[in-house]
PDB file of C-alpha atoms in Angstrom:
ATOM      1  CA  MET A   1      21.573  19.721  -1.668  1.00 44.00           C
ATOM      2  CA  GLU A   2      24.478  21.346   0.128  1.00 43.00           C
ATOM      3  CA  ALA A   3      28.096  20.727  -0.796  1.00 45.00           C
ATOM      4  CA  SER A   4      28.657  18.374   2.160  1.00 50.00           C
ATOM      5  CA  GLY A   5      25.961  16.000   0.870  1.00 59.00           C
ATOM      6  CA  LYS A   6      23.491  16.654   3.664  1.00 76.00           C
ATOM      7  CA  HIS A   7      19.958  17.850   3.085  1.00 72.00           C
ATOM      8  CA  THR A   8      18.789  21.238   4.239  1.00 84.00           C
ATOM      9  CA  ARG A   9      16.019  21.572   6.794  1.00 84.00           C
ATOM     10  CA  ALA A  10      13.471  22.494   4.088  1.00 85.00           C
ATOM     11  CA  GLU A  11      14.373  19.436   2.021  1.00 83.00           C
ATOM     12  CA  ARG A  12      14.029  17.140   5.029  1.00 82.00           C
ATOM     13  CA  LEU A  13      10.678  18.732   5.891  1.00 86.00           C
ATOM     14  CA  THR A  14       9.421  18.297   2.321  1.00 87.00           C
ATOM     15  CA  GLU A  15      10.538  14.664   2.222  1.00 85.00           C
ATOM     16  CA  GLY A  16       8.944  13.970   5.594  1.00 84.00           C
ATOM     17  CA  LEU A  17       5.636  15.564   4.621  1.00 88.00           C
ATOM     18  CA  THR A  18       5.592  13.727   1.292  1.00 87.00           C
ATOM     19  CA  ALA A  19       6.207  10.388   2.980  1.00 87.00           C
ATOM     20  CA  ALA A  20       3.627  11.059   5.717  1.00 88.00           C
ATOM     21  CA  VAL A  21       0.849  12.223   3.370  1.00 90.00           C
ATOM     22  CA  ALA A  22       1.431   9.403   0.875  1.00 89.00           C
ATOM     23  CA  THR A  23       1.432   6.822   3.656  1.00 89.00           C
ATOM     24  CA  LEU A  24      -1.754   8.241   5.175  1.00 90.00           C
ATOM     25  CA  LEU A  25      -3.588   8.246   1.835  1.00 91.00           C
ATOM     26  CA  ALA A  26      -2.395   4.719   1.066  1.00 90.00           C
ATOM     27  CA  SER A  27      -3.575   3.521   4.482  1.00 89.00           C
ATOM     28  CA  VAL A  28      -7.044   4.974   3.919  1.00 91.00           C
ATOM     29  CA  LEU A  29      -7.283   3.382   0.471  1.00 89.00           C
ATOM     30  CA  LEU A  30      -6.108   0.004   1.757  1.00 89.00           C
ATOM     31  CA  ALA A  31      -8.497   0.162   4.713  1.00 89.00           C
ATOM     32  CA  ALA A  32     -11.457   0.786   2.390  1.00 88.00           C
ATOM     33  CA  VAL A  33     -10.452  -2.113   0.165  1.00 86.00           C
ATOM     34  CA  ALA A  34      -9.855  -4.386   3.162  1.00 85.00           C
ATOM     35  CA  VAL A  35     -13.264  -3.609   4.669  1.00 87.00           C
ATOM     36  CA  VAL A  36     -15.195  -4.228   1.448  1.00 84.00           C
ATOM     37  CA  PHE A  37     -13.226  -7.258   0.274  1.00 80.00           C
ATOM     38  CA  GLY A  38     -13.064  -8.589   3.835  1.00 80.00           C
ATOM     39  CA  GLY A  39     -16.837  -8.431   4.207  1.00 83.00           C
ATOM     40  CA  THR A  40     -17.312 -10.111   0.859  1.00 79.00           C
ATOM     41  CA  ALA A  41     -14.754 -12.794   1.639  1.00 77.00           C
ATOM     42  CA  TRP A  42     -16.373 -13.431   5.021  1.00 80.00           C
ATOM     43  CA  ARG A  43     -19.760 -13.817   3.350  1.00 81.00           C
ATOM     44  CA  LEU A  44     -18.280 -16.230   0.828  1.00 75.00           C
ATOM     45  CA  VAL A  45     -16.528 -18.263   3.513  1.00 76.00           C
ATOM     46  CA  THR A  46     -19.601 -18.565   5.742  1.00 82.00           C
ATOM     47  CA  ASP A  47     -22.040 -19.253   2.895  1.00 80.00           C
ATOM     48  CA  PRO A  48     -23.214 -22.876   3.131  1.00 84.00           C
ATOM     49  CA  GLY A  49     -22.984 -23.371  -0.648  1.00 82.00           C
ATOM     50  CA  THR A  50     -19.310 -22.399  -0.905  1.00 78.00           C
ATOM     51  CA  THR A  51     -16.757 -25.146  -1.340  1.00 83.00           C
ATOM     52  CA  THR A  52     -13.616 -25.356   0.764  1.00 80.00           C
ATOM     53  CA  LEU A  53     -11.493 -24.408  -2.239  1.00 84.00           C
ATOM     54  CA  GLY A  54     -13.669 -21.352  -2.889  1.00 79.00           C
ATOM     55  CA  SER A  55     -13.386 -20.277   0.741  1.00 76.00           C
ATOM     56  CA  LEU A  56      -9.620 -20.688   0.679  1.00 82.00           C
ATOM     57  CA  LEU A  57      -9.274 -18.755  -2.577  1.00 83.00           C
ATOM     58  CA  ALA A  58     -11.430 -15.899  -1.272  1.00 77.00           C
ATOM     59  CA  MET A  59      -9.201 -15.519   1.782  1.00 79.00           C
ATOM     60  CA  LEU A  60      -6.004 -15.749  -0.296  1.00 84.00           C
ATOM     61  CA  VAL A  61      -7.214 -13.037  -2.679  1.00 82.00           C
ATOM     62  CA  LEU A  62      -8.083 -10.780   0.258  1.00 81.00           C
ATOM     63  CA  LEU A  63      -4.665 -11.387   1.794  1.00 83.00           C
ATOM     64  CA  ALA A  64      -2.892 -10.670  -1.499  1.00 85.00           C
ATOM     65  CA  VAL A  65      -4.846  -7.464  -2.146  1.00 83.00           C
ATOM     66  CA  VAL A  66      -4.034  -6.091   1.300  1.00 84.00           C
ATOM     67  CA  ALA A  67      -0.497  -7.447   1.764  1.00 87.00           C
ATOM     68  CA  LEU A  68       1.148  -6.778  -1.611  1.00 88.00           C
ATOM     69  CA  PRO A  69       1.281  -2.938  -1.517  1.00 89.00           C
ATOM     70  CA  PRO A  70       3.159  -2.759   1.833  1.00 90.00           C
ATOM     71  CA  LEU A  71       5.444  -5.573   0.691  1.00 90.00           C
ATOM     72  CA  ALA A  72       6.303  -3.689  -2.517  1.00 90.00           C
ATOM     73  CA  ALA A  73       6.953  -0.501  -0.528  1.00 90.00           C
ATOM     74  CA  ARG A  74       9.248  -2.368   1.858  1.00 90.00           C
ATOM     75  CA  LEU A  75      11.241  -3.797  -1.046  1.00 90.00           C
ATOM     76  CA  VAL A  76      11.684  -0.305  -2.523  1.00 90.00           C
ATOM     77  CA  PHE A  77      12.749   1.080   0.863  1.00 88.00           C
ATOM     78  CA  LEU A  78      15.287  -1.691   1.435  1.00 89.00           C
ATOM     79  CA  SER A  79      16.750  -1.367  -2.057  1.00 90.00           C
ATOM     80  CA  ARG A  80      17.203   2.388  -1.558  1.00 87.00           C
ATOM     81  CA  ARG A  81      18.830   1.807   1.845  1.00 86.00           C
ATOM     82  CA  ARG A  82      21.255  -0.717   0.309  1.00 89.00           C
ATOM     83  CA  LYS A  83      22.339   1.966  -2.153  1.00 88.00           C
ATOM     84  CA  GLY A  84      23.427   4.072   0.813  1.00 84.00           C
ATOM     85  CA  THR A  85      20.693   6.713   0.874  1.00 82.00           C
ATOM     86  CA  GLN A  86      19.522   8.240   4.123  1.00 83.00           C
ATOM     87  CA  ARG A  87      16.493   6.776   5.869  1.00 82.00           C
ATOM     88  CA  LEU A  88      14.158   9.693   5.108  1.00 81.00           C
ATOM     89  CA  THR A  89      15.339   9.961   1.499  1.00 84.00           C
ATOM     90  CA  ALA A  90      14.645   6.238   1.033  1.00 84.00           C
ATOM     91  CA  ALA A  91      11.209   6.572   2.640  1.00 87.00           C
ATOM     92  CA  VAL A  92       9.817   8.924  -0.013  1.00 88.00           C
ATOM     93  CA  PRO A  93       9.968   6.501  -2.978  1.00 90.00           C
ATOM     94  CA  ALA A  94       8.716   3.726  -0.698  1.00 89.00           C
ATOM     95  CA  ALA A  95       5.719   5.816   0.412  1.00 90.00           C
ATOM     96  CA  LEU A  96       4.922   6.779  -3.172  1.00 89.00           C
ATOM     97  CA  THR A  97       5.165   3.101  -4.188  1.00 91.00           C
ATOM     98  CA  LEU A  98       2.763   2.245  -1.373  1.00 90.00           C
ATOM     99  CA  LEU A  99       0.352   4.929  -2.567  1.00 90.00           C
ATOM    100  CA  GLY A 100       0.557   3.804  -6.186  1.00 90.00           C
ATOM    101  CA  ALA A 101       0.099   0.160  -5.290  1.00 89.00           C
ATOM    102  CA  SER A 102      -2.884   1.036  -3.073  1.00 90.00           C
ATOM    103  CA  VAL A 103      -4.647   2.976  -5.820  1.00 90.00           C
ATOM    104  CA  VAL A 104      -4.887  -0.087  -8.078  1.00 88.00           C
ATOM    105  CA  PRO A 105      -7.055  -2.252  -5.764  1.00 87.00           C
ATOM    106  CA  PHE A 106      -9.135   0.799  -4.869  1.00 88.00           C
ATOM    107  CA  ALA A 107      -9.732   1.541  -8.562  1.00 89.00           C
ATOM    108  CA  VAL A 108     -10.721  -2.077  -9.138  1.00 85.00           C
ATOM    109  CA  LEU A 109     -13.111  -1.852  -6.216  1.00 83.00           C
ATOM    110  CA  CYS A 110     -14.657   1.331  -7.653  1.00 85.00           C
ATOM    111  CA  LEU A 111     -15.100  -0.339 -11.049  1.00 86.00           C
ATOM    112  CA  ILE A 112     -16.771  -3.330  -9.425  1.00 82.00           C
ATOM    113  CA  VAL A 113     -19.150  -1.059  -7.519  1.00 79.00           C
ATOM    114  CA  VAL A 114     -19.963   1.046 -10.586  1.00 85.00           C
ATOM    115  CA  TYR A 115     -20.534  -1.839 -13.001  1.00 83.00           C
ATOM    116  CA  ALA A 116     -22.076  -4.377 -10.603  1.00 74.00           C
ATOM    117  CA  ASP A 117     -25.673  -5.237 -11.421  1.00 61.00           C
TER     118      ASP A 117
END
């Protein structure tokens, strides 16, 4: 960082690329999880043997799996902005939080696929 407290062009470029790549990877991971869990939830909801409570729980789990990672990333971004950091500097930890939070449901999905009989 320079003496005036501003980032150099290379630092801004690195932060921007980090945020963009992490966000792209997280979006792909969340899309895969949403498609698989969404199809499963739809099958559970439309199955004639499923109770209303089971249908509601299936949809709530799908919503939680897809909505929690972006919510966590937004909270990180807002907390960094409240501390006075620049927008791009605050975006990097938020994007990495989004990526980390997206890996967990994807890993669970992979384990379910691998160990499902």
